[in-house]
PDB file of N, CA and C in Angstrom:
ATOM      1  N   GLN A   1      47.523  14.189 -15.214  1.00 88.00           N
ATOM      2  CA  GLN A   1      47.588  13.371 -14.005  1.00 88.00           C
ATOM      3  C   GLN A   1      46.258  12.684 -13.750  1.00 88.00           C
ATOM      4  N   VAL A   2      46.343  11.497 -13.189  1.00 92.00           N
ATOM      5  CA  VAL A   2      45.163  10.716 -12.831  1.00 92.00           C
ATOM      6  C   VAL A   2      45.269  10.345 -11.356  1.00 92.00           C
ATOM      7  N   GLN A   3      44.182  10.510 -10.638  1.00 95.00           N
ATOM      8  CA  GLN A   3      44.127  10.090  -9.241  1.00 95.00           C
ATOM      9  C   GLN A   3      43.165   8.904  -9.131  1.00 95.00           C
ATOM     10  N   LEU A   4      43.554   7.933  -8.324  1.00 96.00           N
ATOM     11  CA  LEU A   4      42.772   6.706  -8.146  1.00 96.00           C
ATOM     12  C   LEU A   4      42.497   6.493  -6.664  1.00 96.00           C
ATOM     13  N   VAL A   5      41.253   6.202  -6.321  1.00 96.00           N
ATOM     14  CA  VAL A   5      40.874   5.945  -4.934  1.00 96.00           C
ATOM     15  C   VAL A   5      40.118   4.628  -4.869  1.00 96.00           C
ATOM     16  N   GLU A   6      40.695   3.688  -4.113  1.00 95.00           N
ATOM     17  CA  GLU A   6      40.068   2.368  -3.965  1.00 95.00           C
ATOM     18  C   GLU A   6      39.179   2.336  -2.728  1.00 95.00           C
ATOM     19  N   SER A   7      38.205   1.432  -2.764  1.00 95.00           N
ATOM     20  CA  SER A   7      37.366   1.171  -1.596  1.00 95.00           C
ATOM     21  C   SER A   7      36.831  -0.253  -1.688  1.00 95.00           C
ATOM     22  N   GLY A   8      36.354  -0.764  -0.552  1.00 96.00           N
ATOM     23  CA  GLY A   8      35.687  -2.064  -0.554  1.00 96.00           C
ATOM     24  C   GLY A   8      36.461  -3.201   0.081  1.00 96.00           C
ATOM     25  N   GLY A   9      37.681  -2.963   0.521  1.00 94.00           N
ATOM     26  CA  GLY A   9      38.428  -4.035   1.157  1.00 94.00           C
ATOM     27  C   GLY A   9      37.890  -4.340   2.540  1.00 94.00           C
ATOM     28  N   GLY A  10      38.428  -5.400   3.141  1.00 97.00           N
ATOM     29  CA  GLY A  10      37.999  -5.755   4.489  1.00 97.00           C
ATOM     30  C   GLY A  10      38.306  -7.195   4.812  1.00 97.00           C
ATOM     31  N   LEU A  11      37.699  -7.668   5.886  1.00 97.00           N
ATOM     32  CA  LEU A  11      37.880  -9.044   6.347  1.00 97.00           C
ATOM     33  C   LEU A  11      36.698  -9.886   5.902  1.00 97.00           C
ATOM     34  N   VAL A  12      36.986 -11.037   5.327  1.00 98.00           N
ATOM     35  CA  VAL A  12      35.933 -11.936   4.857  1.00 98.00           C
ATOM     36  C   VAL A  12      36.354 -13.372   5.125  1.00 98.00           C
ATOM     37  N   GLN A  13      35.380 -14.230   5.373  1.00 98.00           N
ATOM     38  CA  GLN A  13      35.682 -15.639   5.606  1.00 98.00           C
ATOM     39  C   GLN A  13      35.957 -16.357   4.294  1.00 98.00           C
ATOM     40  N   PRO A  14      36.709 -17.434   4.337  1.00 98.00           N
ATOM     41  CA  PRO A  14      36.919 -18.232   3.118  1.00 98.00           C
ATOM     42  C   PRO A  14      35.588 -18.628   2.499  1.00 98.00           C
ATOM     43  N   GLY A  15      35.523 -18.517   1.177  1.00 98.00           N
ATOM     44  CA  GLY A  15      34.291 -18.803   0.462  1.00 98.00           C
ATOM     45  C   GLY A  15      33.388 -17.596   0.290  1.00 98.00           C
ATOM     46  N   GLY A  16      33.714 -16.504   0.956  1.00 98.00           N
ATOM     47  CA  GLY A  16      32.900 -15.300   0.887  1.00 98.00           C
ATOM     48  C   GLY A  16      33.217 -14.444  -0.324  1.00 98.00           C
ATOM     49  N   SER A  17      32.566 -13.281  -0.373  1.00 98.00           N
ATOM     50  CA  SER A  17      32.694 -12.375  -1.508  1.00 98.00           C
ATOM     51  C   SER A  17      32.976 -10.954  -1.031  1.00 98.00           C
ATOM     52  N   LEU A  18      33.645 -10.207  -1.882  1.00 98.00           N
ATOM     53  CA  LEU A  18      33.866  -8.775  -1.682  1.00 98.00           C
ATOM     54  C   LEU A  18      33.852  -8.117  -3.047  1.00 98.00           C
ATOM     55  N   ARG A  19      33.485  -6.836  -3.072  1.00 98.00           N
ATOM     56  CA  ARG A  19      33.576  -6.067  -4.308  1.00 98.00           C
ATOM     57  C   ARG A  19      34.422  -4.833  -4.052  1.00 98.00           C
ATOM     58  N   LEU A  20      35.486  -4.710  -4.831  1.00 98.00           N
ATOM     59  CA  LEU A  20      36.347  -3.538  -4.759  1.00 98.00           C
ATOM     60  C   LEU A  20      35.927  -2.534  -5.826  1.00 98.00           C
ATOM     61  N   SER A  21      36.062  -1.262  -5.482  1.00 98.00           N
ATOM     62  CA  SER A  21      35.778  -0.184  -6.423  1.00 98.00           C
ATOM     63  C   SER A  21      36.991   0.735  -6.511  1.00 98.00           C
ATOM     64  N   CYS A  22      37.173   1.327  -7.670  1.00 97.00           N
ATOM     65  CA  CYS A  22      38.259   2.284  -7.867  1.00 97.00           C
ATOM     66  C   CYS A  22      37.730   3.424  -8.720  1.00 97.00           C
ATOM     67  N   ALA A  23      37.708   4.605  -8.125  1.00 96.00           N
ATOM     68  CA  ALA A  23      37.221   5.790  -8.828  1.00 96.00           C
ATOM     69  C   ALA A  23      38.399   6.608  -9.332  1.00 96.00           C
ATOM     70  N   ALA A  24      38.366   6.947 -10.606  1.00 95.00           N
ATOM     71  CA  ALA A  24      39.423   7.743 -11.214  1.00 95.00           C
ATOM     72  C   ALA A  24      38.967   9.183 -11.385  1.00 95.00           C
ATOM     73  N   SER A  25      39.901  10.110 -11.215  1.00 91.00           N
ATOM     74  CA  SER A  25      39.625  11.524 -11.437  1.00 91.00           C
ATOM     75  C   SER A  25      40.861  12.163 -12.064  1.00 91.00           C
ATOM     76  N   GLY A  26      40.674  13.365 -12.540  1.00 88.00           N
ATOM     77  CA  GLY A  26      41.769  14.056 -13.216  1.00 88.00           C
ATOM     78  C   GLY A  26      41.657  13.876 -14.716  1.00 88.00           C
ATOM     79  N   SER A  27      42.754  13.555 -15.363  1.00 85.00           N
ATOM     80  CA  SER A  27      42.795  13.408 -16.823  1.00 85.00           C
ATOM     81  C   SER A  27      42.267  12.045 -17.256  1.00 85.00           C
ATOM     82  N   VAL A  28      41.023  11.759 -16.919  1.00 84.00           N
ATOM     83  CA  VAL A  28      40.451  10.423 -17.145  1.00 84.00           C
ATOM     84  C   VAL A  28      40.257  10.131 -18.622  1.00 84.00           C
ATOM     85  N   PHE A  29      40.158  11.173 -19.446  1.00 84.00           N
ATOM     86  CA  PHE A  29      39.939  10.971 -20.874  1.00 84.00           C
ATOM     87  C   PHE A  29      41.101  10.238 -21.522  1.00 84.00           C
ATOM     88  N   SER A  30      42.254  10.293 -20.887  1.00 84.00           N
ATOM     89  CA  SER A  30      43.457   9.697 -21.458  1.00 84.00           C
ATOM     90  C   SER A  30      43.666   8.236 -21.063  1.00 84.00           C
ATOM     91  N   ILE A  31      42.827   7.726 -20.152  1.00 88.00           N
ATOM     92  CA  ILE A  31      43.010   6.362 -19.644  1.00 88.00           C
ATOM     93  C   ILE A  31      42.601   5.337 -20.688  1.00 88.00           C
ATOM     94  N   ASN A  32      43.439   4.320 -20.863  1.00 91.00           N
ATOM     95  CA  ASN A  32      43.083   3.196 -21.716  1.00 91.00           C
ATOM     96  C   ASN A  32      42.744   1.998 -20.830  1.00 91.00           C
ATOM     97  N   THR A  33      43.763   1.344 -20.311  1.00 94.00           N
ATOM     98  CA  THR A  33      43.542   0.145 -19.516  1.00 94.00           C
ATOM     99  C   THR A  33      43.486   0.477 -18.027  1.00 94.00           C
ATOM    100  N   MET A  34      42.561  -0.150 -17.340  1.00 95.00           N
ATOM    101  CA  MET A  34      42.495  -0.090 -15.879  1.00 95.00           C
ATOM    102  C   MET A  34      42.558  -1.507 -15.337  1.00 95.00           C
ATOM    103  N   GLY A  35      43.090  -1.642 -14.148  1.00 96.00           N
ATOM    104  CA  GLY A  35      43.223  -2.990 -13.615  1.00 96.00           C
ATOM    105  C   GLY A  35      43.452  -3.020 -12.133  1.00 96.00           C
ATOM    106  N   TRP A  36      43.553  -4.234 -11.638  1.00 98.00           N
ATOM    107  CA  TRP A  36      43.818  -4.474 -10.229  1.00 98.00           C
ATOM    108  C   TRP A  36      45.062  -5.346 -10.108  1.00 98.00           C
ATOM    109  N   TYR A  37      45.927  -4.946  -9.210  1.00 98.00           N
ATOM    110  CA  TYR A  37      47.097  -5.728  -8.842  1.00 98.00           C
ATOM    111  C   TYR A  37      46.987  -6.031  -7.353  1.00 98.00           C
ATOM    112  N   ARG A  38      47.765  -6.998  -6.890  1.00 98.00           N
ATOM    113  CA  ARG A  38      47.792  -7.272  -5.459  1.00 98.00           C
ATOM    114  C   ARG A  38      49.203  -7.620  -5.016  1.00 98.00           C
ATOM    115  N   GLN A  39      49.450  -7.361  -3.748  1.00 98.00           N
ATOM    116  CA  GLN A  39      50.752  -7.678  -3.178  1.00 98.00           C
ATOM    117  C   GLN A  39      50.548  -8.287  -1.796  1.00 98.00           C
ATOM    118  N   ALA A  40      50.922  -9.540  -1.670  1.00 96.00           N
ATOM    119  CA  ALA A  40      50.860 -10.230  -0.394  1.00 96.00           C
ATOM    120  C   ALA A  40      52.178 -10.011   0.360  1.00 96.00           C
ATOM    121  N   PRO A  41      52.177 -10.207   1.664  1.00 91.00           N
ATOM    122  CA  PRO A  41      53.414 -10.037   2.439  1.00 91.00           C
ATOM    123  C   PRO A  41      54.559 -10.864   1.878  1.00 91.00           C
ATOM    124  N   ASN A  42      55.702 -10.221   1.706  1.00 93.00           N
ATOM    125  CA  ASN A  42      56.929 -10.874   1.234  1.00 93.00           C
ATOM    126  C   ASN A  42      56.811 -11.419  -0.193  1.00 93.00           C
ATOM    127  N   LYS A  43      55.877 -10.888  -0.951  1.00 96.00           N
ATOM    128  CA  LYS A  43      55.736 -11.300  -2.343  1.00 96.00           C
ATOM    129  C   LYS A  43      55.729 -10.080  -3.246  1.00 96.00           C
ATOM    130  N   GLU A  44      55.999 -10.309  -4.521  1.00 97.00           N
ATOM    131  CA  GLU A  44      55.982  -9.221  -5.482  1.00 97.00           C
ATOM    132  C   GLU A  44      54.547  -8.867  -5.862  1.00 97.00           C
ATOM    133  N   ARG A  45      54.365  -7.641  -6.296  1.00 97.00           N
ATOM    134  CA  ARG A  45      53.056  -7.224  -6.789  1.00 97.00           C
ATOM    135  C   ARG A  45      52.754  -7.977  -8.085  1.00 97.00           C
ATOM    136  N   GLU A  46      51.505  -8.445  -8.202  1.00 97.00           N
ATOM    137  CA  GLU A  46      51.126  -9.229  -9.375  1.00 97.00           C
ATOM    138  C   GLU A  46      49.807  -8.728  -9.947  1.00 97.00           C
ATOM    139  N   LEU A  47      49.643  -8.912 -11.242  1.00 98.00           N
ATOM    140  CA  LEU A  47      48.395  -8.548 -11.904  1.00 98.00           C
ATOM    141  C   LEU A  47      47.299  -9.517 -11.487  1.00 98.00           C
ATOM    142  N   VAL A  48      46.142  -8.976 -11.145  1.00 98.00           N
ATOM    143  CA  VAL A  48      44.969  -9.795 -10.846  1.00 98.00           C
ATOM    144  C   VAL A  48      44.040  -9.805 -12.060  1.00 98.00           C
ATOM    145  N   ALA A  49      43.683  -8.619 -12.540  1.00 98.00           N
ATOM    146  CA  ALA A  49      42.786  -8.515 -13.676  1.00 98.00           C
ATOM    147  C   ALA A  49      42.920  -7.130 -14.284  1.00 98.00           C
ATOM    148  N   ALA A  50      42.648  -7.035 -15.581  1.00 98.00           N
ATOM    149  CA  ALA A  50      42.706  -5.759 -16.278  1.00 98.00           C
ATOM    150  C   ALA A  50      41.595  -5.700 -17.309  1.00 98.00           C
ATOM    151  N   ILE A  51      41.197  -4.469 -17.653  1.00 96.00           N
ATOM    152  CA  ILE A  51      40.142  -4.268 -18.633  1.00 96.00           C
ATOM    153  C   ILE A  51      40.467  -3.026 -19.441  1.00 96.00           C
ATOM    154  N   THR A  52      40.304  -3.133 -20.757  1.00 93.00           N
ATOM    155  CA  THR A  52      40.577  -1.988 -21.629  1.00 93.00           C
ATOM    156  C   THR A  52      39.330  -1.102 -21.732  1.00 93.00           C
ATOM    157  N   SER A  53      39.489   0.038 -22.343  1.00 89.00           N
ATOM    158  CA  SER A  53      38.357   0.937 -22.529  1.00 89.00           C
ATOM    159  C   SER A  53      37.291   0.304 -23.425  1.00 89.00           C
ATOM    160  N   GLY A  54      37.701  -0.652 -24.253  1.00 89.00           N
ATOM    161  CA  GLY A  54      36.752  -1.343 -25.112  1.00 89.00           C
ATOM    162  C   GLY A  54      36.111  -2.553 -24.462  1.00 89.00           C
ATOM    163  N   GLY A  55      36.552  -2.888 -23.253  1.00 92.00           N
ATOM    164  CA  GLY A  55      35.925  -3.978 -22.522  1.00 92.00           C
ATOM    165  C   GLY A  55      36.650  -5.312 -22.577  1.00 92.00           C
ATOM    166  N   SER A  56      37.787  -5.373 -23.237  1.00 96.00           N
ATOM    167  CA  SER A  56      38.561  -6.617 -23.248  1.00 96.00           C
ATOM    168  C   SER A  56      39.186  -6.838 -21.875  1.00 96.00           C
ATOM    169  N   THR A  57      39.128  -8.092 -21.416  1.00 97.00           N
ATOM    170  CA  THR A  57      39.601  -8.396 -20.069  1.00 97.00           C
ATOM    171  C   THR A  57      40.737  -9.420 -20.081  1.00 97.00           C
ATOM    172  N   ASN A  58      41.488  -9.406 -18.999  1.00 97.00           N
ATOM    173  CA  ASN A  58      42.597 -10.330 -18.809  1.00 97.00           C
ATOM    174  C   ASN A  58      42.661 -10.662 -17.328  1.00 97.00           C
ATOM    175  N   TYR A  59      42.817 -11.954 -16.993  1.00 98.00           N
ATOM    176  CA  TYR A  59      42.834 -12.393 -15.606  1.00 98.00           C
ATOM    177  C   TYR A  59      44.064 -13.249 -15.315  1.00 98.00           C
ATOM    178  N   ALA A  60      44.535 -13.164 -14.085  1.00 98.00           N
ATOM    179  CA  ALA A  60      45.537 -14.112 -13.619  1.00 98.00           C
ATOM    180  C   ALA A  60      44.895 -15.494 -13.535  1.00 98.00           C
ATOM    181  N   ASP A  61      45.675 -16.525 -13.822  1.00 97.00           N
ATOM    182  CA  ASP A  61      45.128 -17.882 -13.788  1.00 97.00           C
ATOM    183  C   ASP A  61      44.547 -18.218 -12.416  1.00 97.00           C
ATOM    184  N   SER A  62      45.146 -17.680 -11.373  1.00 97.00           N
ATOM    185  CA  SER A  62      44.733 -18.028 -10.016  1.00 97.00           C
ATOM    186  C   SER A  62      43.352 -17.489  -9.648  1.00 97.00           C
ATOM    187  N   VAL A  63      42.823 -16.543 -10.418  1.00 98.00           N
ATOM    188  CA  VAL A  63      41.516 -15.956 -10.081  1.00 98.00           C
ATOM    189  C   VAL A  63      40.463 -16.199 -11.149  1.00 98.00           C
ATOM    190  N   LYS A  64      40.833 -16.824 -12.252  1.00 98.00           N
ATOM    191  CA  LYS A  64      39.864 -17.083 -13.321  1.00 98.00           C
ATOM    192  C   LYS A  64      38.704 -17.919 -12.796  1.00 98.00           C
ATOM    193  N   GLY A  65      37.486 -17.487 -13.145  1.00 97.00           N
ATOM    194  CA  GLY A  65      36.300 -18.193 -12.695  1.00 97.00           C
ATOM    195  C   GLY A  65      35.808 -17.758 -11.330  1.00 97.00           C
ATOM    196  N   ARG A  66      36.607 -16.981 -10.609  1.00 98.00           N
ATOM    197  CA  ARG A  66      36.203 -16.514  -9.268  1.00 98.00           C
ATOM    198  C   ARG A  66      36.072 -14.992  -9.206  1.00 98.00           C
ATOM    199  N   PHE A  67      36.902 -14.275  -9.937  1.00 98.00           N
ATOM    200  CA  PHE A  67      36.905 -12.810  -9.930  1.00 98.00           C
ATOM    201  C   PHE A  67      36.368 -12.289 -11.257  1.00 98.00           C
ATOM    202  N   THR A  68      35.687 -11.157 -11.194  1.00 98.00           N
ATOM    203  CA  THR A  68      35.181 -10.511 -12.405  1.00 98.00           C
ATOM    204  C   THR A  68      35.501  -9.028 -12.351  1.00 98.00           C
ATOM    205  N   ILE A  69      36.165  -8.534 -13.395  1.00 98.00           N
ATOM    206  CA  ILE A  69      36.461  -7.113 -13.484  1.00 98.00           C
ATOM    207  C   ILE A  69      35.441  -6.455 -14.417  1.00 98.00           C
ATOM    208  N   SER A  70      35.017  -5.267 -14.051  1.00 97.00           N
ATOM    209  CA  SER A  70      34.086  -4.520 -14.898  1.00 97.00           C
ATOM    210  C   SER A  70      34.426  -3.042 -14.804  1.00 97.00           C
ATOM    211  N   ARG A  71      33.852  -2.293 -15.725  1.00 94.00           N
ATOM    212  CA  ARG A  71      34.241  -0.879 -15.826  1.00 94.00           C
ATOM    213  C   ARG A  71      33.035  -0.059 -16.240  1.00 94.00           C
ATOM    214  N   ASP A  72      32.848   1.058 -15.579  1.00 92.00           N
ATOM    215  CA  ASP A  72      31.814   2.022 -15.934  1.00 92.00           C
ATOM    216  C   ASP A  72      32.532   3.255 -16.460  1.00 92.00           C
ATOM    217  N   ASN A  73      32.613   3.376 -17.766  1.00 86.00           N
ATOM    218  CA  ASN A  73      33.367   4.483 -18.347  1.00 86.00           C
ATOM    219  C   ASN A  73      32.715   5.833 -18.049  1.00 86.00           C
ATOM    220  N   ALA A  74      31.395   5.860 -17.946  1.00 88.00           N
ATOM    221  CA  ALA A  74      30.699   7.115 -17.660  1.00 88.00           C
ATOM    222  C   ALA A  74      31.029   7.628 -16.256  1.00 88.00           C
ATOM    223  N   GLN A  75      31.237   6.683 -15.325  1.00 89.00           N
ATOM    224  CA  GLN A  75      31.553   7.043 -13.942  1.00 89.00           C
ATOM    225  C   GLN A  75      33.047   6.983 -13.657  1.00 89.00           C
ATOM    226  N   ASN A  76      33.831   6.608 -14.667  1.00 91.00           N
ATOM    227  CA  ASN A  76      35.288   6.503 -14.496  1.00 91.00           C
ATOM    228  C   ASN A  76      35.644   5.608 -13.317  1.00 91.00           C
ATOM    229  N   THR A  77      34.962   4.492 -13.247  1.00 95.00           N
ATOM    230  CA  THR A  77      35.133   3.581 -12.116  1.00 95.00           C
ATOM    231  C   THR A  77      35.355   2.159 -12.627  1.00 95.00           C
ATOM    232  N   VAL A  78      36.242   1.442 -11.955  1.00 97.00           N
ATOM    233  CA  VAL A  78      36.467   0.038 -12.260  1.00 97.00           C
ATOM    234  C   VAL A  78      36.165  -0.765 -11.005  1.00 97.00           C
ATOM    235  N   TYR A  79      35.587  -1.939 -11.205  1.00 98.00           N
ATOM    236  CA  TYR A  79      35.180  -2.796 -10.098  1.00 98.00           C
ATOM    237  C   TYR A  79      35.880  -4.151 -10.200  1.00 98.00           C
ATOM    238  N   LEU A  80      36.039  -4.778  -9.047  1.00 98.00           N
ATOM    239  CA  LEU A  80      36.533  -6.149  -9.011  1.00 98.00           C
ATOM    240  C   LEU A  80      35.622  -6.940  -8.082  1.00 98.00           C
ATOM    241  N   GLN A  81      34.788  -7.788  -8.662  1.00 98.00           N
ATOM    242  CA  GLN A  81      33.928  -8.667  -7.886  1.00 98.00           C
ATOM    243  C   GLN A  81      34.717  -9.931  -7.572  1.00 98.00           C
ATOM    244  N   MET A  82      34.880 -10.213  -6.291  1.00 98.00           N
ATOM    245  CA  MET A  82      35.686 -11.359  -5.871  1.00 98.00           C
ATOM    246  C   MET A  82      34.785 -12.353  -5.144  1.00 98.00           C
ATOM    247  N   ASP A  83      34.628 -13.518  -5.715  1.00 98.00           N
ATOM    248  CA  ASP A  83      33.807 -14.584  -5.137  1.00 98.00           C
ATOM    249  C   ASP A  83      34.681 -15.778  -4.786  1.00 98.00           C
ATOM    250  N   SER A  84      34.143 -16.658  -3.964  1.00 98.00           N
ATOM    251  CA  SER A  84      34.856 -17.875  -3.555  1.00 98.00           C
ATOM    252  C   SER A  84      36.270 -17.545  -3.083  1.00 98.00           C
ATOM    253  N   LEU A  85      36.361 -16.559  -2.219  1.00 98.00           N
ATOM    254  CA  LEU A  85      37.665 -16.101  -1.765  1.00 98.00           C
ATOM    255  C   LEU A  85      38.385 -17.164  -0.954  1.00 98.00           C
ATOM    256  N   LYS A  86      39.709 -17.176  -1.118  1.00 98.00           N
ATOM    257  CA  LYS A  86      40.568 -18.135  -0.441  1.00 98.00           C
ATOM    258  C   LYS A  86      41.570 -17.383   0.442  1.00 98.00           C
ATOM    259  N   PRO A  87      42.107 -18.027   1.446  1.00 97.00           N
ATOM    260  CA  PRO A  87      43.120 -17.359   2.281  1.00 97.00           C
ATOM    261  C   PRO A  87      44.291 -16.818   1.469  1.00 97.00           C
ATOM    262  N   GLU A  88      44.634 -17.500   0.392  1.00 96.00           N
ATOM    263  CA  GLU A  88      45.753 -17.042  -0.435  1.00 96.00           C
ATOM    264  C   GLU A  88      45.437 -15.801  -1.251  1.00 96.00           C
ATOM    265  N   ASP A  89      44.195 -15.349  -1.218  1.00 98.00           N
ATOM    266  CA  ASP A  89      43.830 -14.085  -1.854  1.00 98.00           C
ATOM    267  C   ASP A  89      44.130 -12.894  -0.947  1.00 98.00           C
ATOM    268  N   THR A  90      44.524 -13.159   0.287  1.00 98.00           N
ATOM    269  CA  THR A  90      44.855 -12.083   1.216  1.00 98.00           C
ATOM    270  C   THR A  90      46.011 -11.258   0.686  1.00 98.00           C
ATOM    271  N   ALA A  91      45.801  -9.942   0.575  1.00 98.00           N
ATOM    272  CA  ALA A  91      46.810  -9.051   0.023  1.00 98.00           C
ATOM    273  C   ALA A  91      46.293  -7.617   0.073  1.00 98.00           C
ATOM    274  N   VAL A  92      47.186  -6.694  -0.211  1.00 98.00           N
ATOM    275  CA  VAL A  92      46.768  -5.323  -0.495  1.00 98.00           C
ATOM    276  C   VAL A  92      46.486  -5.250  -1.989  1.00 98.00           C
ATOM    277  N   TYR A  93      45.307  -4.782  -2.319  1.00 98.00           N
ATOM    278  CA  TYR A  93      44.887  -4.685  -3.710  1.00 98.00           C
ATOM    279  C   TYR A  93      45.020  -3.237  -4.175  1.00 98.00           C
ATOM    280  N   TYR A  94      45.694  -3.067  -5.304  1.00 98.00           N
ATOM    281  CA  TYR A  94      45.968  -1.746  -5.852  1.00 98.00           C
ATOM    282  C   TYR A  94      45.260  -1.559  -7.193  1.00 98.00           C
ATOM    283  N   CYS A  95      44.646  -0.416  -7.345  1.00 98.00           N
ATOM    284  CA  CYS A  95      44.061  -0.035  -8.619  1.00 98.00           C
ATOM    285  C   CYS A  95      45.151   0.570  -9.494  1.00 98.00           C
ATOM    286  N   ASN A  96      45.072   0.294 -10.783  1.00 97.00           N
ATOM    287  CA  ASN A  96      46.063   0.788 -11.740  1.00 97.00           C
ATOM    288  C   ASN A  96      45.357   1.357 -12.962  1.00 97.00           C
ATOM    289  N   ALA A  97      45.892   2.440 -13.480  1.00 96.00           N
ATOM    290  CA  ALA A  97      45.382   3.026 -14.717  1.00 96.00           C
ATOM    291  C   ALA A  97      46.555   3.358 -15.627  1.00 96.00           C
ATOM    292  N   ARG A  98      46.401   3.026 -16.896  1.00 93.00           N
ATOM    293  CA  ARG A  98      47.453   3.315 -17.865  1.00 93.00           C
ATOM    294  C   ARG A  98      46.959   4.352 -18.862  1.00 93.00           C
ATOM    295  N   SER A  99      47.810   5.329 -19.097  1.00 88.00           N
ATOM    296  CA  SER A  99      47.510   6.397 -20.035  1.00 88.00           C
ATOM    297  C   SER A  99      48.765   6.638 -20.850  1.00 88.00           C
ATOM    298  N   GLY A 100      48.768   6.149 -22.090  1.00 85.00           N
ATOM    299  CA  GLY A 100      49.965   6.250 -22.900  1.00 85.00           C
ATOM    300  C   GLY A 100      51.125   5.529 -22.228  1.00 85.00           C
ATOM    301  N   LEU A 101      52.206   6.229 -21.957  1.00 88.00           N
ATOM    302  CA  LEU A 101      53.367   5.636 -21.297  1.00 88.00           C
ATOM    303  C   LEU A 101      53.319   5.810 -19.783  1.00 88.00           C
ATOM    304  N   SER A 102      52.256   6.455 -19.278  1.00 92.00           N
ATOM    305  CA  SER A 102      52.151   6.728 -17.846  1.00 92.00           C
ATOM    306  C   SER A 102      51.365   5.638 -17.146  1.00 92.00           C
ATOM    307  N   ASN A 103      51.778   5.380 -15.914  1.00 94.00           N
ATOM    308  CA  ASN A 103      51.179   4.343 -15.078  1.00 94.00           C
ATOM    309  C   ASN A 103      50.795   4.993 -13.757  1.00 94.00           C
ATOM    310  N   TYR A 104      49.529   4.884 -13.373  1.00 96.00           N
ATOM    311  CA  TYR A 104      49.056   5.492 -12.140  1.00 96.00           C
ATOM    312  C   TYR A 104      48.587   4.419 -11.175  1.00 96.00           C
ATOM    313  N   TRP A 105      48.773   4.689  -9.876  1.00 97.00           N
ATOM    314  CA  TRP A 105      48.415   3.719  -8.838  1.00 97.00           C
ATOM    315  C   TRP A 105      47.598   4.363  -7.730  1.00 97.00           C
ATOM    316  N   GLY A 106      46.657   3.594  -7.203  1.00 97.00           N
ATOM    317  CA  GLY A 106      45.985   4.007  -5.984  1.00 97.00           C
ATOM    318  C   GLY A 106      46.835   3.631  -4.782  1.00 97.00           C
ATOM    319  N   LYS A 107      46.345   3.995  -3.585  1.00 97.00           N
ATOM    320  CA  LYS A 107      47.104   3.719  -2.372  1.00 97.00           C
ATOM    321  C   LYS A 107      46.915   2.294  -1.875  1.00 97.00           C
ATOM    322  N   GLY A 108      45.909   1.612  -2.378  1.00 96.00           N
ATOM    323  CA  GLY A 108      45.683   0.222  -2.010  1.00 96.00           C
ATOM    324  C   GLY A 108      44.615   0.044  -0.959  1.00 96.00           C
ATOM    325  N   THR A 109      43.996  -1.129  -0.989  1.00 97.00           N
ATOM    326  CA  THR A 109      43.007  -1.494   0.018  1.00 97.00           C
ATOM    327  C   THR A 109      43.279  -2.941   0.441  1.00 97.00           C
ATOM    328  N   LEU A 110      43.233  -3.186   1.744  1.00 97.00           N
ATOM    329  CA  LEU A 110      43.594  -4.495   2.282  1.00 97.00           C
ATOM    330  C   LEU A 110      42.411  -5.451   2.238  1.00 97.00           C
ATOM    331  N   VAL A 111      42.668  -6.631   1.692  1.00 98.00           N
ATOM    332  CA  VAL A 111      41.696  -7.722   1.698  1.00 98.00           C
ATOM    333  C   VAL A 111      42.285  -8.863   2.524  1.00 98.00           C
ATOM    334  N   THR A 112      41.556  -9.256   3.555  1.00 98.00           N
ATOM    335  CA  THR A 112      41.998 -10.344   4.411  1.00 98.00           C
ATOM    336  C   THR A 112      40.951 -11.450   4.378  1.00 98.00           C
ATOM    337  N   VAL A 113      41.386 -12.643   3.984  1.00 98.00           N
ATOM    338  CA  VAL A 113      40.490 -13.795   3.930  1.00 98.00           C
ATOM    339  C   VAL A 113      40.905 -14.755   5.040  1.00 98.00           C
ATOM    340  N   SER A 114      40.075 -14.841   6.050  1.00 96.00           N
ATOM    341  CA  SER A 114      40.428 -15.639   7.213  1.00 96.00           C
ATOM    342  C   SER A 114      39.180 -16.016   7.992  1.00 96.00           C
ATOM    343  N   SER A 115      39.237 -17.185   8.613  1.00 95.00           N
ATOM    344  CA  SER A 115      38.139 -17.607   9.473  1.00 95.00           C
ATOM    345  C   SER A 115      38.412 -17.205  10.921  1.00 95.00           C
TER     346      SER A 115
END
């Protein structure tokens, strides 16, 4: 089992920045890919960014050039640096970890972009 705890959400003005963190515990040795998903009101959950244990990254087109995902394998933590935030980035952001066929989720952290 893997447990994920997110932090760093909050209210930010358009054009501002936030950094999300996700700390993993439990069977962390088995984790391959970690990532961030988001779900806005009345919308489906979507992939924002993902990173493998080797450092390969993947981003949604809507956040390319604005968001950066990084990972500290020694600390079992994944980060999402979000710059140039837009109102449409408002959502609950969920941390995800994949281990073999298992998929683990954090409880989510709310990001609100508004003036």
